[in-house]
Short mmCIF file of C-alpha atoms and ligand atoms in Angstrom, two decimals:
data_model
loop_
_atom_site.label_atom_id
_atom_site.label_comp_id
_atom_site.label_asym_id
_atom_site.label_seq_id
_atom_site.Cartn_x
_atom_site.Cartn_y
_atom_site.Cartn_z
CA MET A 1 20.58 0.17 -10.40
CA THR A 2 19.74 -1.56 -13.44
CA VAL A 3 19.00 -5.22 -13.84
CA ALA A 4 22.14 -5.40 -16.02
CA SER A 5 24.44 -4.06 -13.46
CA VAL A 6 23.05 -6.47 -10.85
CA ARG A 7 23.67 -9.69 -12.52
CA GLY A 8 25.57 -9.33 -15.79
CA LEU A 9 23.96 -8.77 -18.91
CA ASN A 10 21.61 -11.74 -19.13
CA PRO A 11 20.15 -11.73 -15.35
CA ASP A 12 18.28 -15.11 -14.41
CA PHE A 13 14.82 -14.01 -13.31
CA SER A 14 14.30 -17.20 -11.63
CA ASP A 15 16.90 -16.64 -9.38
CA PRO A 16 15.53 -15.30 -5.83
CA ALA A 17 18.56 -13.60 -4.69
CA LEU A 18 18.53 -11.44 -7.58
CA HIS A 19 15.21 -10.06 -6.16
CA ALA A 20 16.04 -9.83 -2.54
CA GLU A 21 18.25 -7.00 -2.64
CA GLY A 22 16.11 -4.16 -1.33
CA GLN A 23 12.82 -1.95 -1.52
CA TYR A 24 12.20 -0.24 -4.84
CA ILE A 25 11.73 3.34 -4.16
CA GLY A 26 11.89 6.26 -6.67
CA GLY A 27 13.92 3.95 -9.03
CA ARG A 28 16.30 3.02 -6.05
CA TRP A 29 16.96 -0.46 -4.59
CA LEU A 30 17.28 -0.04 -0.91
CA PRO A 31 18.85 -2.68 0.87
CA GLY A 32 17.39 -4.48 4.03
CA GLY A 33 16.14 -7.86 5.41
CA GLY A 34 13.58 -9.04 7.84
CA ILE A 35 11.26 -11.11 5.89
CA PRO A 36 12.11 -14.62 4.92
CA VAL A 37 10.49 -15.97 2.00
CA VAL A 38 9.78 -19.71 2.25
CA ASP A 39 9.47 -22.49 -0.42
CA PRO A 40 6.09 -23.91 0.55
CA SER A 41 7.52 -27.32 -1.29
CA THR A 42 10.25 -27.77 1.26
CA GLY A 43 9.85 -25.38 4.17
CA ALA A 44 13.21 -23.92 3.33
CA ILE A 45 14.04 -20.18 3.19
CA LEU A 46 14.47 -19.05 -0.22
CA ALA A 47 15.57 -15.61 0.49
CA GLU A 48 15.02 -12.64 2.65
CA VAL A 49 13.44 -9.28 1.68
CA PRO A 50 13.52 -5.90 3.51
CA ASP A 51 10.56 -5.08 6.07
CA ALA A 52 9.62 -1.66 5.16
CA SER A 53 8.94 0.86 8.15
CA VAL A 54 6.25 3.63 8.47
CA GLU A 55 8.83 6.12 7.26
CA GLN A 56 9.70 3.92 4.25
CA GLY A 57 6.12 3.79 3.28
CA LEU A 58 5.96 7.38 3.31
CA ALA A 59 9.26 7.80 1.38
CA ALA A 60 7.40 5.59 -1.40
CA VAL A 61 4.47 8.35 -1.50
CA ASP A 62 7.10 11.02 -1.74
CA ALA A 63 8.45 9.07 -4.85
CA ALA A 64 5.24 8.48 -6.28
CA HIS A 65 4.27 12.23 -5.94
CA ALA A 66 7.80 13.33 -7.40
CA ALA A 67 7.15 11.19 -10.53
CA ALA A 68 3.40 12.08 -10.69
CA ALA A 69 3.13 15.43 -12.80
CA SER A 70 5.64 14.19 -15.48
CA TRP A 71 3.91 10.92 -15.99
CA ARG A 72 0.40 12.38 -15.98
CA ALA A 73 1.83 14.64 -18.90
CA THR A 74 3.42 11.87 -20.71
CA PRO A 75 1.51 11.18 -23.77
CA ALA A 76 -0.88 8.32 -23.83
CA ARG A 77 1.20 6.84 -26.77
CA GLN A 78 4.36 6.78 -24.94
CA ARG A 79 2.77 5.38 -21.74
CA SER A 80 1.31 2.70 -23.85
CA GLU A 81 4.59 1.89 -25.70
CA ILE A 82 6.35 1.49 -22.26
CA LEU A 83 3.45 -0.94 -21.01
CA ARG A 84 3.75 -2.83 -24.32
CA ARG A 85 7.63 -3.21 -23.77
CA TRP A 86 7.00 -4.49 -20.31
CA PHE A 87 4.66 -7.12 -21.76
CA ASP A 88 7.48 -8.07 -24.37
CA LEU A 89 9.89 -8.41 -21.52
CA MET A 90 7.55 -10.72 -19.63
CA LYS A 91 7.32 -12.97 -22.58
CA GLU A 92 10.79 -12.95 -23.17
CA HIS A 93 11.53 -14.11 -19.40
CA ALA A 94 8.23 -16.15 -18.98
CA GLU A 95 9.88 -19.36 -18.13
CA GLU A 96 12.07 -17.88 -15.39
CA LEU A 97 9.02 -15.95 -14.10
CA ALA A 98 7.19 -18.93 -14.05
CA VAL A 99 9.99 -21.11 -12.06
CA LEU A 100 10.01 -18.02 -9.70
CA ILE A 101 6.44 -17.94 -9.05
CA SER A 102 6.64 -21.79 -8.55
CA ARG A 103 9.28 -21.68 -5.89
CA GLU A 104 8.03 -18.84 -3.80
CA ASN A 105 4.34 -19.87 -4.07
CA GLY A 106 4.47 -23.48 -4.65
CA LYS A 107 2.04 -23.70 -7.64
CA ALA A 108 2.68 -26.39 -10.23
CA LEU A 109 4.84 -25.22 -13.07
CA ALA A 110 1.86 -25.58 -15.60
CA ASP A 111 -0.24 -23.00 -13.40
CA ALA A 112 2.72 -20.73 -12.97
CA ARG A 113 3.28 -20.53 -16.74
CA GLY A 114 -0.42 -19.81 -17.15
CA GLU A 115 -0.26 -17.14 -14.61
CA VAL A 116 2.74 -15.42 -16.45
CA ALA A 117 0.79 -15.63 -19.75
CA TYR A 118 -2.41 -14.18 -18.03
CA ALA A 119 -0.46 -11.50 -16.16
CA ALA A 120 1.37 -10.39 -19.17
CA GLU A 121 -1.66 -9.87 -21.11
CA PHE A 122 -2.78 -7.15 -18.69
CA PHE A 123 0.35 -5.04 -19.94
CA ARG A 124 -0.74 -5.67 -23.48
CA TRP A 125 -4.46 -5.03 -22.89
CA TYR A 126 -3.83 -1.59 -21.08
CA ALA A 127 -0.96 -0.62 -23.41
CA GLU A 128 -4.08 -0.56 -26.07
CA GLU A 129 -6.42 0.91 -23.68
CA ALA A 130 -4.15 3.81 -22.79
CA THR A 131 -4.69 5.24 -26.04
CA ARG A 132 -8.63 4.93 -26.01
CA ILE A 133 -9.50 6.70 -22.78
CA PRO A 134 -13.04 7.87 -23.22
CA GLY A 135 -14.73 11.31 -23.13
CA GLU A 136 -18.26 12.58 -23.53
CA PHE A 137 -20.06 15.47 -24.97
CA ARG A 138 -23.81 16.30 -24.85
CA THR A 139 -26.38 18.71 -24.87
CA ALA A 140 -28.17 18.97 -21.49
CA PRO A 141 -32.02 18.00 -21.94
CA SER A 142 -33.07 21.53 -21.05
CA GLY A 143 -30.81 23.06 -23.86
CA ALA A 144 -29.29 25.31 -21.32
CA GLN A 145 -25.89 24.05 -21.79
CA ARG A 146 -23.31 21.61 -23.17
CA ILE A 147 -21.76 18.93 -20.89
CA LEU A 148 -18.17 17.95 -21.43
CA VAL A 149 -16.79 14.99 -19.70
CA ASP A 150 -13.01 14.38 -19.34
CA HIS A 151 -11.24 11.84 -17.36
CA GLU A 152 -8.26 12.49 -15.40
CA PRO A 153 -5.87 10.32 -13.62
CA ILE A 154 -7.10 9.72 -10.02
CA GLY A 155 -3.65 10.38 -8.32
CA ILE A 156 -1.24 8.32 -6.47
CA ALA A 157 -2.74 4.59 -6.12
CA LEU A 158 -1.63 2.33 -3.35
CA LEU A 159 -1.98 -1.34 -4.67
CA ILE A 160 -2.16 -4.03 -2.21
CA THR A 161 -1.85 -7.65 -3.62
CA PRO A 162 -2.34 -11.37 -2.22
CA TRP A 163 0.23 -14.24 -2.64
CA ASN A 164 -2.03 -16.66 -4.79
CA PHE A 165 -1.51 -14.91 -8.11
CA PRO A 166 1.96 -12.95 -7.32
CA ALA A 167 2.38 -11.54 -10.93
CA ALA A 168 -1.25 -11.40 -12.33
CA MET A 169 -2.80 -9.47 -9.39
CA ALA A 170 -0.03 -7.07 -9.70
CA THR A 171 -0.29 -6.39 -13.60
CA ARG A 172 -4.10 -6.27 -13.18
CA LYS A 173 -3.60 -3.20 -11.01
CA ILE A 174 -0.31 -1.71 -12.42
CA GLY A 175 -1.55 -1.86 -16.04
CA PRO A 176 -4.47 0.26 -15.87
CA ALA A 177 -3.06 2.74 -13.19
CA LEU A 178 0.07 3.38 -15.51
CA ALA A 179 -2.29 3.41 -18.48
CA ALA A 180 -4.47 5.92 -16.76
CA GLY A 181 -1.55 8.33 -15.88
CA CYS A 182 -1.14 7.50 -12.22
CA THR A 183 1.86 6.66 -10.29
CA VAL A 184 1.71 3.70 -7.84
CA ILE A 185 2.98 1.91 -4.59
CA LEU A 186 2.90 -1.88 -4.68
CA LYS A 187 2.67 -3.72 -1.54
CA PRO A 188 2.94 -7.44 -2.40
CA ALA A 189 2.17 -10.10 -0.02
CA SER A 190 4.93 -10.97 2.21
CA GLU A 191 4.86 -14.46 1.27
CA THR A 192 5.34 -13.83 -2.40
CA PRO A 193 7.40 -10.75 -2.84
CA LEU A 194 10.00 -11.80 -5.07
CA THR A 195 7.79 -11.92 -8.33
CA ALA A 196 6.95 -8.29 -7.52
CA PHE A 197 10.52 -7.16 -7.30
CA ALA A 198 11.13 -9.21 -10.46
CA MET A 199 8.45 -7.32 -12.34
CA ALA A 200 9.84 -4.17 -11.08
CA ARG A 201 13.00 -4.94 -12.52
CA LEU A 202 11.39 -5.74 -15.80
CA GLY A 203 9.60 -2.29 -15.75
CA GLU A 204 12.87 -0.48 -15.26
CA GLU A 205 14.06 -2.42 -18.31
CA ALA A 206 10.93 -1.25 -20.08
CA GLY A 207 11.59 2.52 -19.38
CA VAL A 208 9.19 2.98 -16.47
CA PRO A 209 10.55 6.02 -15.04
CA PRO A 210 11.66 6.29 -11.42
CA GLY A 211 9.21 6.66 -8.84
CA VAL A 212 6.19 5.81 -11.30
CA VAL A 213 6.12 2.19 -9.83
CA ASN A 214 7.37 1.75 -6.19
CA VAL A 215 7.40 -1.56 -4.47
CA LEU A 216 7.81 -2.06 -0.71
CA THR A 217 7.38 -5.23 1.45
CA THR A 218 6.22 -5.27 5.07
CA THR A 219 5.42 -7.48 8.07
CA ARG A 220 3.54 -4.61 9.48
CA PRO A 221 0.83 -4.08 6.78
CA GLY A 222 -1.60 -2.32 9.14
CA PRO A 223 0.47 0.68 10.24
CA VAL A 224 2.67 1.29 7.03
CA VAL A 225 -0.89 1.12 4.89
CA SER A 226 -2.65 3.40 7.27
CA ALA A 227 0.19 6.06 7.21
CA ILE A 228 0.13 5.83 3.49
CA LEU A 229 -3.59 6.03 3.17
CA ALA A 230 -3.55 9.04 5.71
CA ASP A 231 -1.31 10.94 3.20
CA PRO A 232 -3.66 13.33 1.34
CA ARG A 233 -1.68 13.04 -1.69
CA VAL A 234 -2.85 9.28 -2.14
CA ARG A 235 -6.21 9.00 -3.70
CA LYS A 236 -6.64 5.41 -4.65
CA LEU A 237 -6.69 2.08 -2.93
CA SER A 238 -6.97 -1.14 -5.06
CA PHE A 239 -7.00 -4.04 -2.82
CA THR A 240 -7.07 -7.85 -3.67
CA GLY A 241 -7.20 -10.10 -0.77
CA SER A 242 -9.62 -11.56 1.84
CA THR A 243 -12.82 -10.03 2.66
CA PRO A 244 -12.08 -9.41 6.41
CA VAL A 245 -8.76 -7.27 5.45
CA GLY A 246 -10.80 -5.50 2.86
CA ARG A 247 -13.48 -4.56 5.20
CA GLY A 248 -10.85 -2.96 7.52
CA LEU A 249 -9.16 -1.19 4.81
CA LEU A 250 -12.48 0.25 3.63
CA ALA A 251 -12.84 1.83 7.09
CA GLU A 252 -9.20 3.04 6.98
CA ALA A 253 -9.63 4.69 3.61
CA ALA A 254 -13.00 6.19 4.80
CA LYS A 255 -10.90 8.53 7.06
CA SER A 256 -9.59 10.28 4.29
CA VAL A 257 -12.26 9.46 1.78
CA VAL A 258 -10.01 7.81 -0.63
CA SER A 259 -11.56 5.82 -3.78
CA CYS A 260 -11.54 2.10 -3.20
CA SER A 261 -11.53 -0.79 -5.59
CA MET A 262 -11.92 -4.04 -3.86
CA GLU A 263 -11.33 -7.73 -5.20
CA LEU A 264 -12.26 -9.99 -1.99
CA GLY A 265 -13.03 -13.21 -1.33
CA GLY A 266 -15.25 -16.05 -3.21
CA ASN A 267 -17.49 -19.15 -2.31
CA ALA A 268 -18.27 -19.93 -6.01
CA PRO A 269 -21.07 -22.38 -6.54
CA PHE A 270 -20.72 -25.01 -9.57
CA LEU A 271 -23.98 -25.97 -10.87
CA VAL A 272 -24.43 -29.32 -12.69
CA PHE A 273 -27.88 -29.85 -14.10
CA ASP A 274 -29.27 -33.52 -15.31
CA ASP A 275 -28.80 -32.21 -19.15
CA ALA A 276 -25.17 -31.07 -18.69
CA ASP A 277 -22.52 -32.97 -20.89
CA LEU A 278 -20.97 -35.02 -17.97
CA ASP A 279 -17.33 -35.07 -19.58
CA ALA A 280 -17.52 -31.29 -20.30
CA ALA A 281 -18.85 -30.81 -16.75
CA LEU A 282 -15.91 -32.96 -15.30
CA ASP A 283 -13.26 -31.14 -17.32
CA GLY A 284 -14.82 -27.84 -16.30
CA ALA A 285 -14.97 -28.92 -12.72
CA MET A 286 -11.16 -29.90 -12.77
CA VAL A 287 -10.08 -26.57 -14.00
CA ALA A 288 -12.34 -24.62 -11.88
CA LYS A 289 -11.36 -26.56 -8.69
CA MET A 290 -7.72 -27.39 -9.39
CA ARG A 291 -6.26 -24.35 -11.01
CA ASN A 292 -3.59 -23.26 -8.50
CA ALA A 293 -4.58 -26.37 -6.44
CA GLY A 294 -7.74 -24.66 -5.44
CA GLU A 295 -6.04 -21.39 -4.16
CA ALA A 296 -7.95 -18.91 -6.40
CA CYS A 297 -10.80 -16.65 -5.42
CA THR A 298 -12.75 -17.89 -8.52
CA ALA A 299 -12.42 -21.78 -7.17
CA ALA A 300 -15.33 -23.87 -7.41
CA ASN A 301 -16.04 -24.22 -3.63
CA ARG A 302 -19.51 -25.73 -3.62
CA PHE A 303 -20.84 -28.40 -6.17
CA TYR A 304 -24.49 -28.58 -6.47
CA VAL A 305 -25.30 -31.52 -8.77
CA GLN A 306 -28.61 -32.47 -9.79
CA ASP A 307 -29.99 -36.06 -8.79
CA GLY A 308 -29.86 -37.55 -12.07
CA ILE A 309 -26.29 -36.98 -12.88
CA HIS A 310 -25.02 -36.81 -9.25
CA ASP A 311 -23.42 -40.43 -8.75
CA ALA A 312 -21.94 -40.16 -12.37
CA PHE A 313 -20.50 -36.85 -11.49
CA VAL A 314 -18.97 -37.88 -7.91
CA GLU A 315 -17.57 -41.27 -9.60
CA GLY A 316 -15.97 -39.13 -12.43
CA LEU A 317 -14.59 -36.40 -10.22
CA THR A 318 -13.29 -38.86 -7.59
CA ARG A 319 -11.38 -40.72 -10.63
CA ARG A 320 -9.93 -37.46 -12.09
CA MET A 321 -8.66 -36.25 -8.58
CA ALA A 322 -7.25 -39.43 -7.38
CA ALA A 323 -5.09 -39.68 -10.37
CA LEU A 324 -3.51 -36.01 -9.84
CA LYS A 325 0.16 -36.19 -9.09
CA VAL A 326 1.04 -34.03 -6.05
CA GLY A 327 4.46 -32.86 -5.49
CA PRO A 328 6.78 -29.84 -5.47
CA GLY A 329 5.74 -27.04 -7.81
CA THR A 330 8.68 -26.98 -9.79
CA ASP A 331 8.63 -30.47 -10.69
CA PRO A 332 7.33 -30.57 -14.28
CA ALA A 333 5.40 -33.79 -13.32
CA THR A 334 3.43 -32.13 -10.73
CA GLN A 335 -0.17 -31.36 -11.22
CA CYS A 336 -1.19 -30.26 -7.46
CA GLY A 337 1.60 -28.30 -5.71
CA PRO A 338 1.68 -27.32 -1.92
CA MET A 339 -0.41 -24.91 -0.22
CA ILE A 340 1.08 -21.55 0.62
CA THR A 341 1.80 -22.12 4.34
CA ARG A 342 1.36 -24.87 7.05
CA LYS A 343 -1.34 -22.73 8.64
CA ALA A 344 -3.24 -23.18 5.28
CA VAL A 345 -3.12 -26.89 5.32
CA GLN A 346 -4.43 -26.95 8.81
CA LYS A 347 -7.53 -24.77 8.01
CA ILE A 348 -8.25 -27.15 5.09
CA ASP A 349 -7.95 -30.07 7.48
CA ARG A 350 -10.30 -28.41 9.91
CA LEU A 351 -12.86 -27.64 7.54
CA VAL A 352 -12.72 -31.41 6.03
CA SER A 353 -12.67 -32.83 9.54
CA ASP A 354 -15.72 -30.95 10.71
CA ALA A 355 -17.50 -31.84 7.44
CA VAL A 356 -16.86 -35.53 7.83
CA ALA A 357 -17.82 -35.39 11.59
CA GLN A 358 -21.33 -33.98 10.45
CA GLY A 359 -21.77 -36.93 8.06
CA ALA A 360 -19.44 -36.20 4.77
CA ARG A 361 -18.00 -39.24 3.01
CA VAL A 362 -14.57 -38.78 1.75
CA ARG A 363 -14.18 -40.53 -1.82
CA THR A 364 -10.55 -39.62 -2.12
CA GLY A 365 -7.79 -37.73 -0.07
CA GLY A 366 -9.18 -36.38 3.00
CA VAL A 367 -5.82 -36.83 5.23
CA THR A 368 -2.95 -34.25 5.57
CA LEU A 369 0.25 -35.39 3.88
CA GLY A 370 3.34 -35.36 6.20
CA GLY A 371 6.76 -34.14 5.30
CA ASP A 372 8.59 -30.64 5.50
CA GLY A 373 6.48 -29.11 2.46
CA PHE A 374 2.86 -27.85 2.94
CA PHE A 375 0.91 -30.49 1.05
CA TYR A 376 -2.64 -31.38 1.19
CA PRO A 377 -4.06 -34.15 -1.22
CA PRO A 378 -6.94 -33.63 -3.87
CA THR A 379 -9.98 -34.47 -2.07
CA VAL A 380 -13.57 -35.30 -3.03
CA LEU A 381 -16.39 -35.21 -0.34
CA ASP A 382 -20.00 -36.14 -0.91
CA HIS A 383 -23.12 -36.28 1.36
CA VAL A 384 -21.79 -32.95 2.74
CA PRO A 385 -24.17 -31.39 5.02
CA ARG A 386 -25.42 -28.06 3.59
CA ASP A 387 -24.88 -26.09 6.52
CA ALA A 388 -21.24 -27.41 7.44
CA GLU A 389 -18.56 -24.59 7.78
CA ILE A 390 -16.99 -25.84 4.54
CA ALA A 391 -20.01 -24.52 2.64
CA ARG A 392 -19.64 -21.25 4.21
CA GLU A 393 -15.82 -20.65 4.19
CA GLU A 394 -13.53 -20.22 1.31
CA ILE A 395 -11.74 -23.55 1.35
CA PHE A 396 -8.84 -22.29 -0.65
CA GLY A 397 -7.40 -25.64 -1.21
CA PRO A 398 -7.80 -29.10 -3.43
CA VAL A 399 -11.11 -30.13 -1.83
CA ALA A 400 -14.20 -30.63 -3.79
CA ALA A 401 -17.51 -30.67 -1.78
CA ILE A 402 -20.26 -32.22 -3.48
CA TYR A 403 -24.11 -31.36 -2.38
CA ARG A 404 -27.17 -33.21 -4.37
CA VAL A 405 -29.70 -30.96 -5.45
CA ALA A 406 -33.39 -31.93 -6.67
CA ASP A 407 -33.98 -29.08 -9.12
CA GLU A 408 -33.02 -25.63 -10.53
CA ALA A 409 -34.78 -23.75 -7.90
CA GLU A 410 -32.89 -25.75 -4.95
CA ALA A 411 -29.65 -25.21 -6.78
CA ILE A 412 -30.06 -21.37 -7.16
CA GLN A 413 -31.42 -20.90 -3.65
CA LEU A 414 -28.44 -22.76 -2.19
CA ALA A 415 -25.78 -21.16 -4.53
CA ASN A 416 -27.10 -17.58 -3.41
CA ALA A 417 -27.07 -18.72 0.26
CA THR A 418 -23.61 -16.97 1.17
CA GLU A 419 -22.24 -13.25 1.70
CA TYR A 420 -20.04 -13.80 -1.22
CA GLY A 421 -20.76 -13.07 -4.88
CA LEU A 422 -17.84 -13.16 -6.98
CA ALA A 423 -17.88 -16.17 -9.32
CA ALA A 424 -20.38 -18.88 -10.46
CA TYR A 425 -20.27 -22.07 -12.77
CA VAL A 426 -23.37 -23.38 -14.57
CA TYR A 427 -23.26 -26.70 -16.63
CA THR A 428 -26.41 -27.49 -18.74
CA SER A 429 -27.12 -28.16 -22.48
CA ASP A 430 -30.02 -25.84 -22.47
CA LEU A 431 -29.14 -22.25 -23.28
CA ALA A 432 -32.34 -20.63 -21.96
CA ARG A 433 -31.77 -22.37 -18.66
CA ALA A 434 -28.11 -21.38 -18.49
CA LEU A 435 -29.08 -17.78 -19.10
CA ARG A 436 -32.21 -18.05 -16.87
CA VAL A 437 -30.07 -19.48 -13.97
CA GLY A 438 -27.18 -16.93 -14.50
CA ARG A 439 -29.48 -14.18 -14.17
CA SER A 440 -30.68 -15.56 -10.71
CA LEU A 441 -27.27 -16.16 -9.44
CA GLU A 442 -25.84 -13.42 -7.18
CA SER A 443 -22.33 -13.18 -8.46
CA GLY A 444 -20.39 -10.70 -10.56
CA MET A 445 -19.24 -13.51 -13.15
CA VAL A 446 -20.92 -16.66 -14.51
CA ALA A 447 -19.03 -19.18 -16.55
CA LEU A 448 -21.66 -21.01 -18.79
CA ASN A 449 -20.19 -24.64 -19.55
CA ARG A 450 -16.66 -23.20 -18.84
CA GLY A 451 -14.32 -24.00 -16.07
CA LEU A 452 -12.54 -20.60 -16.41
CA MET A 453 -13.57 -17.13 -16.89
CA SER A 454 -10.69 -14.76 -16.20
CA ASP A 455 -9.75 -12.84 -19.29
CA PRO A 456 -7.95 -9.40 -19.03
CA ALA A 457 -10.46 -8.11 -21.72
CA ALA A 458 -13.28 -8.69 -19.40
CA PRO A 459 -14.53 -7.00 -16.35
CA PHE A 460 -13.59 -8.95 -13.30
CA GLY A 461 -15.27 -8.60 -9.85
CA GLY A 462 -17.76 -9.56 -7.36
CA VAL A 463 -20.77 -8.46 -5.94
CA LYS A 464 -22.11 -8.57 -2.12
CA GLU A 465 -19.10 -9.12 0.02
CA SER A 466 -16.90 -10.09 -2.71
CA GLY A 467 -16.09 -6.63 -3.69
CA LEU A 468 -16.40 -3.29 -5.12
CA GLY A 469 -15.55 -2.34 -8.77
CA ARG A 470 -14.09 -4.20 -11.67
CA GLU A 471 -10.63 -4.85 -12.91
CA GLY A 472 -9.73 -5.64 -16.53
CA GLY A 473 -11.94 -5.05 -19.44
CA THR A 474 -12.83 -1.48 -20.96
CA THR A 475 -14.02 -0.18 -17.65
CA GLY A 476 -10.89 -1.21 -15.62
CA ILE A 477 -8.90 2.09 -16.49
CA LEU A 478 -11.82 4.26 -14.99
CA GLU A 479 -11.24 2.69 -11.76
CA PHE A 480 -7.94 4.90 -11.66
CA MET A 481 -9.41 7.96 -13.12
CA GLU A 482 -11.79 10.72 -11.94
CA ALA A 483 -14.65 12.15 -14.21
CA LYS A 484 -14.29 16.07 -14.63
CA TYR A 485 -17.36 17.77 -15.92
CA TYR A 486 -17.44 21.16 -17.63
CA ALA A 487 -20.46 23.17 -18.15
CA LEU A 488 -20.24 25.13 -21.26
CA GLU A 489 -22.67 27.43 -22.92
CA PHE A 490 -22.44 28.25 -26.85
P1 NAD B 501 -4.96 -11.17 2.68
O1 NAD B 501 -6.15 -10.45 2.85
O2 NAD B 501 -4.51 -11.64 4.01
O3 NAD B 501 -3.82 -10.29 2.45
C1 NAD B 501 -3.92 -9.66 1.15
C2 NAD B 501 -2.88 -8.65 1.14
O4 NAD B 501 -3.28 -7.58 2.12
C3 NAD B 501 -1.68 -8.88 1.54
O5 NAD B 501 -0.51 -8.10 0.63
C4 NAD B 501 -1.26 -8.73 2.98
O6 NAD B 501 -0.03 -8.36 3.30
C5 NAD B 501 -2.19 -7.50 3.24
N1 NAD B 501 -2.77 -7.23 4.46
C6 NAD B 501 -2.93 -8.05 5.45
N2 NAD B 501 -3.49 -7.45 6.46
C7 NAD B 501 -3.42 -6.13 6.24
C8 NAD B 501 -3.77 -4.88 6.91
N3 NAD B 501 -4.38 -4.99 8.27
N4 NAD B 501 -3.65 -3.58 6.09
C9 NAD B 501 -3.03 -3.63 5.00
N5 NAD B 501 -2.85 -4.75 4.39
C10 NAD B 501 -2.87 -5.91 4.80
O7 NAD B 501 -5.32 -12.39 1.63
P2 NAD B 501 -4.34 -13.46 1.09
O8 NAD B 501 -4.24 -14.67 2.07
O9 NAD B 501 -2.87 -12.99 0.74
O10 NAD B 501 -5.08 -13.69 -0.22
C11 NAD B 501 -6.20 -14.72 -0.22
C12 NAD B 501 -7.51 -14.13 -0.40
O11 NAD B 501 -7.48 -13.09 -1.50
C13 NAD B 501 -8.69 -15.00 -0.62
O12 NAD B 501 -9.67 -14.58 0.21
C14 NAD B 501 -8.91 -14.79 -2.06
O13 NAD B 501 -10.11 -14.97 -2.42
C15 NAD B 501 -8.66 -13.36 -2.08
N6 NAD B 501 -8.50 -13.12 -3.68
C16 NAD B 501 -9.52 -12.29 -4.29
C17 NAD B 501 -9.41 -12.03 -5.60
C18 NAD B 501 -10.31 -11.35 -6.38
O14 NAD B 501 -10.03 -11.01 -7.51
N7 NAD B 501 -11.24 -11.08 -5.81
C19 NAD B 501 -8.03 -12.56 -6.27
C20 NAD B 501 -7.17 -13.36 -5.75
C21 NAD B 501 -7.27 -13.52 -4.49
#
């Protein structure tokens, strides 16, 4: 079924009903229901999508397998042009996709527009990278032989994505996988499946052959994913989500020794030194904290601010956070949308209450907002005890917890006192200090005097329990390839 046949010649990609018509397996839309998609701004049900069984999961593997040989043999230039068309279509439908994301995820329209632009860039970047897959040719040090290294598509890839960036987390995986020559099964989060189905429709329009991209939604990810991973034709798991679920999936993948890329949770420190430009640090803090209303793996979770600038930073951040307009994601005036679920609000509330009970001071916010939507207000806490739960756990909400530090050594020691190691932020006007501190931070990414680091052309990923492997950049495509070494003598 093509997009045009579903809703006339100009389908409205922001229409939830358009994307709730079935699993997408082998280029066919298979009807079904069972998973309600809730609008976090109102609590109302937007649409219902199918709940895949284990059998449907395995049917997706069959479809990905049936398409694998011809996709692998498709010239890189042709794969590239399909990805490029998919990029163009995303740009053409950018506003409708942003509205759809905003409706099912709740994020403010400005954030949703930013996500669509970011997500589309992965298709453009990997359309370019598809034609530059590297190889290697060397003479062995012994002189005994020549070493030729080729890169081959790894095989069928299972892609599992979270709800916080429903478009970008999908394109960050589909882009390199298709560029590498792999066929995929995408399992989006049940909270935000509509964007994934909308993307699949655009992929169809772009010319992605049936079976190259399959999308299924399920409320039983455990058994469905285990069955898919146990199928020997599946050779890759690329997961973005929480560390506990990632840990379980690593164990599951180990049973059939499936290659894993893991983009997991974060607990980003945001370091502000006395010599920082205060306004720039506040601008950066607002972006690092409030993009997606704090529901980002890179979100600044712990603000370590040096004595000399601490009070001015707290005042400035409080003023800016208090001024934000909270409201439904699709209201153009909204700067902070709802959280994804009521449970998420309850978790944030618990972390804030615990910190306050231990002596933290609420400078603004700090009280759950009522109503049918899942809202939590922008909140600033200072005097937060360093060992409070809020310092150890991902807040995943609009709460800035600020800690006073005396010097560089203390800031680094506290920043590294976590099992996570995804992103970190450093504000200082001394370049040598910025690089010295950056080198000491245990994280995969460091933003220097910037509140945003995500870029499709850069390697995104974490160390410690924040993950394995990198997405994006020039190495992202290799996560979906295996090196093959040929020994030659001549
Ligand atoms: P989650 O781990 O609950 O779910 C992620 C995905 O895994 C969803 O599709 C979910 O349905 C699926 N899933 C859940 N249980 C499963 C199981 N037993 N077997 C197989 N699949 C299962 O995470 P979430 O709440 O959707 O997303 C938020 C988390 O994602 C945060 O921890 C955040 O830091 C992380 N995240 C990381 C990055 C990154 O690049 N490092 C990016 C975005 C989000």
